[in-house]
Short mmCIF file of C-alpha atoms in Angstrom, two decimals:
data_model
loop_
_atom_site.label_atom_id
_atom_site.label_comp_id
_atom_site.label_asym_id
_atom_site.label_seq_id
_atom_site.Cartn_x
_atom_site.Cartn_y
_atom_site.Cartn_z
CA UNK Z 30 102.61 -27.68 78.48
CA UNK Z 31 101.92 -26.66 82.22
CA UNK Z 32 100.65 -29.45 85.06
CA UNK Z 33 97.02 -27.96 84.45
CA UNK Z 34 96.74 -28.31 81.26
CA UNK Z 35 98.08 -31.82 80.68
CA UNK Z 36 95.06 -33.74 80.94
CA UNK Z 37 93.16 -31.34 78.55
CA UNK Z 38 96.37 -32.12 76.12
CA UNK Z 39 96.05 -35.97 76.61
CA UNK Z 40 92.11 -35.33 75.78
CA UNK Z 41 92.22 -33.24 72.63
CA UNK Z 42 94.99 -35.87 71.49
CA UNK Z 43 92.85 -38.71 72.10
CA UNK Z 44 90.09 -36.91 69.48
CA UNK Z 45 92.55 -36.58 66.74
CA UNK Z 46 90.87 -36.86 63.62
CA UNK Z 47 93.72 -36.33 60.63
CA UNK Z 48 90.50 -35.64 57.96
CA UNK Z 49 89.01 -33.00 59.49
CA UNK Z 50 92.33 -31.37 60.48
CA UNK Z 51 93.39 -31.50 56.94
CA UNK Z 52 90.13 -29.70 55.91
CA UNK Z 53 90.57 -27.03 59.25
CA UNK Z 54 93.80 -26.22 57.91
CA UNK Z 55 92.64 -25.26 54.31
CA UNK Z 56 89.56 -23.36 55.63
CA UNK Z 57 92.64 -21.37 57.92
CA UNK Z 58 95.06 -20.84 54.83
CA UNK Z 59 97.41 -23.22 56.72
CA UNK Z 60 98.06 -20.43 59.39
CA UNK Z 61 97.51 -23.21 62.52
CA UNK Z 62 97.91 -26.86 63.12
CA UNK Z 63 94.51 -28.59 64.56
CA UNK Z 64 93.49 -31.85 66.24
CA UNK Z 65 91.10 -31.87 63.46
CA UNK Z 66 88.03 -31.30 66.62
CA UNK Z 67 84.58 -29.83 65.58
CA UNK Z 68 83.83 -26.67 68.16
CA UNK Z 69 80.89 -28.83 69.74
CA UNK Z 70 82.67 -31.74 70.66
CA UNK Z 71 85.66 -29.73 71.71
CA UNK Z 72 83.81 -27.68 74.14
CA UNK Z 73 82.48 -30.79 75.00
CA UNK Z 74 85.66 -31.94 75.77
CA UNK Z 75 86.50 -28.92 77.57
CA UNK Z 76 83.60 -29.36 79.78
CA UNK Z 77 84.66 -32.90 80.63
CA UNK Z 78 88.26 -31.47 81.68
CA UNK Z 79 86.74 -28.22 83.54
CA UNK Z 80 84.23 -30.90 85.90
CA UNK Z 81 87.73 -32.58 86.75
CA UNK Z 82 89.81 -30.18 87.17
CA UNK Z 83 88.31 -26.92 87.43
CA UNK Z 84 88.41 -23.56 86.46
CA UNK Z 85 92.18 -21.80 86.62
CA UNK Z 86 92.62 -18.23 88.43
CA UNK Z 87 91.18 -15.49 86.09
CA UNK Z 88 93.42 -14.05 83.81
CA UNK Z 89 96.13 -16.54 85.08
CA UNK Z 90 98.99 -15.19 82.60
CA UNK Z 91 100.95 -18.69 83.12
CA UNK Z 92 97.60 -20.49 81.56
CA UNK Z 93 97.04 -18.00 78.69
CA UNK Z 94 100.60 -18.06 77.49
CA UNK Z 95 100.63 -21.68 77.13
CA UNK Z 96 97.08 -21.79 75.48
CA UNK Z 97 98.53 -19.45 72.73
CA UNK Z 98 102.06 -21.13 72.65
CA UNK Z 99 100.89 -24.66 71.66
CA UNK Z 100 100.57 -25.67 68.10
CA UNK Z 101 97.15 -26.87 67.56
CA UNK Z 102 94.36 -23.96 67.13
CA UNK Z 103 92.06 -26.02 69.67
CA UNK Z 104 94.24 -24.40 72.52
CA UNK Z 105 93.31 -21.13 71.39
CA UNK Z 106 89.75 -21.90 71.14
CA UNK Z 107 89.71 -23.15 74.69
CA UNK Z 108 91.45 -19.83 76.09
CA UNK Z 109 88.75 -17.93 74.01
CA UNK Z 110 85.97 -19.91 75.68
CA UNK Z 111 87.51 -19.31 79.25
CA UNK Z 112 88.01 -15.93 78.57
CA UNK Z 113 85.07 -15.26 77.69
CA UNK Z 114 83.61 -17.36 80.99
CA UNK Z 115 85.85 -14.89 83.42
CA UNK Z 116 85.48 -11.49 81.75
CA UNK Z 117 83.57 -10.08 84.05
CA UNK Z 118 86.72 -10.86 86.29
CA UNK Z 119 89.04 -9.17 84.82
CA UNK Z 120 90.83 -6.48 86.56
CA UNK Z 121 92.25 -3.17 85.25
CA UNK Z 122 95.91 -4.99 85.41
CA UNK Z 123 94.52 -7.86 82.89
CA UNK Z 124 94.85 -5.39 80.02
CA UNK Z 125 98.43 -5.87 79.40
CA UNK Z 126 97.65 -9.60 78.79
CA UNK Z 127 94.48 -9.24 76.56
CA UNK Z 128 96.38 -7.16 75.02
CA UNK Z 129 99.43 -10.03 74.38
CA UNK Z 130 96.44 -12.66 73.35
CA UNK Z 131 95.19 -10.18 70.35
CA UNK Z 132 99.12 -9.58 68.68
CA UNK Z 133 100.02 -13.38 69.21
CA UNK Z 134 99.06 -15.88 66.59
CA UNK Z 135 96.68 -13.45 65.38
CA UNK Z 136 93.89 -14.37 63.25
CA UNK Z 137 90.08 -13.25 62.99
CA UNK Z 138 89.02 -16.14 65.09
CA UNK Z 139 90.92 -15.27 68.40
CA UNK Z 140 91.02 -11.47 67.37
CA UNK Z 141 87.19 -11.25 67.10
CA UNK Z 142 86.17 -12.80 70.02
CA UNK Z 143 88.66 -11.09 72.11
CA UNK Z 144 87.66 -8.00 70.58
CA UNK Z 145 83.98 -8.61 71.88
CA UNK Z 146 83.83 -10.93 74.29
CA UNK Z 147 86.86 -9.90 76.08
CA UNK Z 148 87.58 -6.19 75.42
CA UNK Z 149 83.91 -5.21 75.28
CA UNK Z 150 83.14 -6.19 78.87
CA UNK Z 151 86.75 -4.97 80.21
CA UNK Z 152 86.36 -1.68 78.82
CA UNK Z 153 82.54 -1.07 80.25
CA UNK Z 154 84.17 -2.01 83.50
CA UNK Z 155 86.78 0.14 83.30
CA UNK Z 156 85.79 3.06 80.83
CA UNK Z 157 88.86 5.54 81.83
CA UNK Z 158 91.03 2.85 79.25
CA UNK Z 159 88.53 3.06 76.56
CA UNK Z 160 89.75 6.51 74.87
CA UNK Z 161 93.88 6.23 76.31
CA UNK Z 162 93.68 2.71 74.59
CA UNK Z 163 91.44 2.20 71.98
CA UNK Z 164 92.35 5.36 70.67
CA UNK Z 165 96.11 4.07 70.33
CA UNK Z 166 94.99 0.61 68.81
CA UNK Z 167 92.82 2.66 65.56
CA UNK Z 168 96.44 3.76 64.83
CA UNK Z 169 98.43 0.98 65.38
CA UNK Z 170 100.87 -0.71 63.30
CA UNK Z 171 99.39 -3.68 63.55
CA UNK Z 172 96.51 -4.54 61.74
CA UNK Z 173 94.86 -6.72 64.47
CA UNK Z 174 95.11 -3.69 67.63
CA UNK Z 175 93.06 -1.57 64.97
CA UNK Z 176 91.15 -4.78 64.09
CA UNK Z 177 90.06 -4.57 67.86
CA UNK Z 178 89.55 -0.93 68.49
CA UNK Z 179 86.42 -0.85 65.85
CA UNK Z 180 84.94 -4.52 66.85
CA UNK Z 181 85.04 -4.30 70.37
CA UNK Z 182 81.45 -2.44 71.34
CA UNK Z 183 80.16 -4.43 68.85
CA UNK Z 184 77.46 -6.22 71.45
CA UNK Z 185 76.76 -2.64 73.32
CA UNK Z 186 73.69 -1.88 71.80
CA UNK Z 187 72.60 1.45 72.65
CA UNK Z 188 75.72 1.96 75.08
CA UNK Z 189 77.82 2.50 71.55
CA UNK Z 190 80.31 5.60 71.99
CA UNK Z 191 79.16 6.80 68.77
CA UNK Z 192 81.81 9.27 68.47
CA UNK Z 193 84.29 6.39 69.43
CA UNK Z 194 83.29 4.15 66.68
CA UNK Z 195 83.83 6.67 63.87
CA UNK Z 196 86.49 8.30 65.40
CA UNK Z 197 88.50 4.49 64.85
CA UNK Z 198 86.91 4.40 61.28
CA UNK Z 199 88.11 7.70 60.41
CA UNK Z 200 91.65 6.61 61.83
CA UNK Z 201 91.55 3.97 58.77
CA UNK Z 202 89.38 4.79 56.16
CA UNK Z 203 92.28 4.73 53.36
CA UNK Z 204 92.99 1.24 54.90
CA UNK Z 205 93.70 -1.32 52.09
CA UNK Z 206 93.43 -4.46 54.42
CA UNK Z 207 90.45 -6.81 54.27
CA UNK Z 208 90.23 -7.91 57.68
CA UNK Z 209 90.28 -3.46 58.53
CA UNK Z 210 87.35 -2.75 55.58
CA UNK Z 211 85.55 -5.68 56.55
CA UNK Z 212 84.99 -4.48 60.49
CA UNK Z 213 84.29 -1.12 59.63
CA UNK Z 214 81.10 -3.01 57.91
CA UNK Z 215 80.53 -5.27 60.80
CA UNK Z 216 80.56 -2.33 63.50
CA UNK Z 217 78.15 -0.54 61.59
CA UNK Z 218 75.78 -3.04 60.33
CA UNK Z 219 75.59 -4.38 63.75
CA UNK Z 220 75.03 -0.47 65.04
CA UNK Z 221 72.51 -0.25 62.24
CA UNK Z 222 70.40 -2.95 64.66
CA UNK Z 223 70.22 -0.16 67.08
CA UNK Z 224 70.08 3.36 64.52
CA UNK Z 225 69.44 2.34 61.66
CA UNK Z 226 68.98 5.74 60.50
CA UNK Z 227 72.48 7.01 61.51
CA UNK Z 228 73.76 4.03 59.80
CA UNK Z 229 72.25 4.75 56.95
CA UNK Z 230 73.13 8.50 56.87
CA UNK Z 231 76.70 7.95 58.22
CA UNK Z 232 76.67 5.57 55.50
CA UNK Z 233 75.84 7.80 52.38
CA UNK Z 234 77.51 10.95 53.49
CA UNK Z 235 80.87 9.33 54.52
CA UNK Z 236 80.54 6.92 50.92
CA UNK Z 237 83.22 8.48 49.08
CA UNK Z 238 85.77 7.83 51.64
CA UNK Z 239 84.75 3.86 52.60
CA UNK Z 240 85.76 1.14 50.71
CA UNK Z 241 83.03 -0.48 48.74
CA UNK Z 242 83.31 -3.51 50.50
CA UNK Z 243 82.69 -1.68 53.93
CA UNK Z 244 79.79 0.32 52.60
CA UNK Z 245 78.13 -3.57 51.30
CA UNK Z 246 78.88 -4.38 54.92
CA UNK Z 247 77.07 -1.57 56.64
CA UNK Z 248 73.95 -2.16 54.74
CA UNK Z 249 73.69 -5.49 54.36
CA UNK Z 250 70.23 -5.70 56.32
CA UNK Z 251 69.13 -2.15 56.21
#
């Protein structure tokens, strides 16, 4: 573990709590080892660090690559929440490493809120990446890239690229994977806050080709 991040290490260790990281594994399919620390008293944790020893540089590769290296999932969770603290920050360089974060130790958790709370504000920053990029991730051989390129305008409201959104769900409609059928539901339920009526037509004309459980998604609250 690097100097920073030593007394956050000595913190988390000092909350172990065996029961609940028995029951965090389960919920996690065994995937990651935890402290066994509930997300409120972690960040509460992480507060108590941050007053002491302060926010790192943005983006700081050397800080993100040992948050993702270490064993217990907390770590992760921690770079999430900083992440999501400096986005605004981030500078068209950072990509390459946001990029790293979503293919390492992949798992919804880390892969959704990079997808929003990380990619979502970087590529409103810098929208010459959006197509170039996003456009390579809805094709990607890995599930969690194409994960990302339908999830990440999921908080732009009426600043949705429309034609970006189902341009990525066309790129995997005969998708077999959960986690891919699942956020083609999310995106478009949460668009449906916005249109609900293209929702709902996008919906019934394109039916055929989405996967039930994508389709339950979409109109879950319309």
């Amino acid at each position: 573990m690097i100097p920073y991040l030593k007394p956050l290490q000595e913190l988390f260790k000092a909350n172990t709590n065996a029961e609940n990281a028995r029951a965090m594994r389960a919920y996690m399919k065994d995937h990651f080892e935890f402290f066994g620390i509930k997300s409120t008293e972690r960040r509460q944790l992480q507060e108590q660090f941050l007053a002491g020893h302060g926010l790192p540089t943005p983006f700081d590769p050397a800080v993100f690559r040992a948050l993702w290296k270490a064993d217990q999932r907390e770590f992760q969770m921690f770079g999430l929440d900083l992440l999501r603290k400096q986005a605004k920050k981030a500078q068209e360089k950072d990509l390459g490493l946001i990029e790293e974060l979503i293919i390492t130790k992949s798992w919804w958790d880390t892969v959704d809120g990079l997808s929003s709370w990380v990619c979502g504000p970087y590529f409103l920053k810098f929208p010459n990446k959006v197509r170039p990029v996003t456009d390579a991730w809805a094709i990607s051989e890995n599930m969690w890239l194409r994960r990302a390129s339908i999830l990440f305008q999921l908080g732009y409201k009426e600043k949705t690229d429309v034609q970006i959104l189902t341009d990525h769900i066309k790129s995997n409609l005969d998708s077999k994977e959960f986690f891919i059928n699942k956020a083609i539901g999310w995106a478009l339920r949460e668009y449906g806050k916005t249109d609900p009526e293209f929702v709902r037509s996008y919906v019934k004309r394109m039916q055929p080709q989405l996967h039930p459980l994508s389709v339950r998604e979409a109109l879950k609250n319309l």
